[in-house]
Amino acid sequence: FFFLFSNMFFFVSPFVKKLNFKKPRNFSKNSTKMSCEVELFANYLAGIWTNEEQATKFPTDWSHIQLGFYPLDQSLLNGYSFYTESANEFSLDEPYKSGVTLLEKKGEIIEVKSFSIKGPEDFWYGTYEPSLLANLTKDRLVNDKDGCNLEFKYDAKKKLFLGKTKSGKQCIIPREGNPTYLDSTAVLKENEYSSLDIGRNIENDEKVWGPSAGPFVFLKKKSFSISN
């Protein structure tokens, strides 16, 4: 998942040159760059995504899934945020996962933070019927573990964002009574999103669970305006 300051010039008169002026900090270039990248990420992410092509071509390996990222008002979490849904194509009104994601810029990194929703069923299908999201307020959100967040960095030459889980084996997921840590990677392009979730042994980093056929590959089916 998942974007300006003008240069400032100062004239110092010779009559006041003895005053101790501090050199202004140059926020302009880096701040502008990161603001543009976050906005670009939000534009790429906003929409409905489907892996129909992948599921049709390899039906034994992949279920047909749709992802929804519907832009929410920026005042909700003071930034670009989205109501998100993951659902099987045959039951879009009963997503197996839903929540809210927030984009936060941290230096050269864009962190995608996740929030759970209290009473999520109240908002199911909100991607397709946005009126259902009218009562989605901040007090309905619960901040998920930061260790499970994805961090993205922009590759300007390839015009894509490369993402991975935060380092440090912080996202622990029990599997068959044993703890594993989540090792996720993702690539976000303008009209393509791929993701791969793997669970690894905490001690030796060996793969414990995850798909053997490679990453999910989603193509954008519909775009949303981030100015909603």
mmCIF file of N, CA, C and O in Angstrom, residues 11-19 21:
data_model
loop_
_atom_site.group_PDB
_atom_site.id
_atom_site.type_symbol
_atom_site.label_atom_id
_atom_site.label_comp_id
_atom_site.label_asym_id
_atom_site.label_seq_id
_atom_site.Cartn_x
_atom_site.Cartn_y
_atom_site.Cartn_z
ATOM 1 N N PHE A 11 17.185 38.415 3.014
ATOM 2 C CA PHE A 11 18.057 39.545 2.704
ATOM 3 C C PHE A 11 18.478 40.173 4.021
ATOM 4 O O PHE A 11 17.648 40.509 4.871
ATOM 5 N N VAL A 12 19.782 40.306 4.230
ATOM 6 C CA VAL A 12 20.302 40.882 5.459
ATOM 7 C C VAL A 12 20.924 42.227 5.142
ATOM 8 O O VAL A 12 21.882 42.319 4.364
ATOM 9 N N SER A 13 20.392 43.279 5.720
ATOM 10 C CA SER A 13 20.916 44.621 5.508
ATOM 11 C C SER A 13 22.263 44.780 6.175
ATOM 12 O O SER A 13 22.520 44.206 7.233
ATOM 13 N N PRO A 14 23.191 45.578 5.597
ATOM 14 C CA PRO A 14 24.495 45.801 6.219
ATOM 15 C C PRO A 14 24.375 46.477 7.572
ATOM 16 O O PRO A 14 25.294 46.422 8.387
ATOM 17 N N PHE A 15 23.215 47.101 7.858
ATOM 18 C CA PHE A 15 23.041 47.800 9.123
ATOM 19 C C PHE A 15 22.755 46.840 10.275
ATOM 20 O O PHE A 15 22.834 47.205 11.428
ATOM 21 N N VAL A 16 22.419 45.614 9.940
ATOM 22 C CA VAL A 16 22.120 44.658 11.000
ATOM 23 C C VAL A 16 22.964 43.409 10.876
ATOM 24 O O VAL A 16 22.657 42.386 11.448
ATOM 25 N N LYS A 17 24.074 43.500 10.156
ATOM 26 C CA LYS A 17 24.858 42.294 9.893
ATOM 27 C C LYS A 17 25.543 41.742 11.139
ATOM 28 O O LYS A 17 26.008 40.611 11.158
ATOM 29 N N LYS A 18 25.604 42.549 12.227
ATOM 30 C CA LYS A 18 26.224 42.051 13.440
ATOM 31 C C LYS A 18 25.282 41.178 14.265
ATOM 32 O O LYS A 18 25.680 40.553 15.217
ATOM 33 N N LEU A 19 24.003 41.204 13.897
ATOM 34 C CA LEU A 19 23.058 40.360 14.614
ATOM 35 C C LEU A 19 23.355 38.893 14.337
ATOM 36 O O LEU A 19 23.810 38.518 13.258
ATOM 37 N N PHE A 21 22.198 35.803 13.242
ATOM 38 C CA PHE A 21 21.156 35.045 12.552
ATOM 39 C C PHE A 21 21.565 33.592 12.468
ATOM 40 O O PHE A 21 22.691 33.269 12.069
#
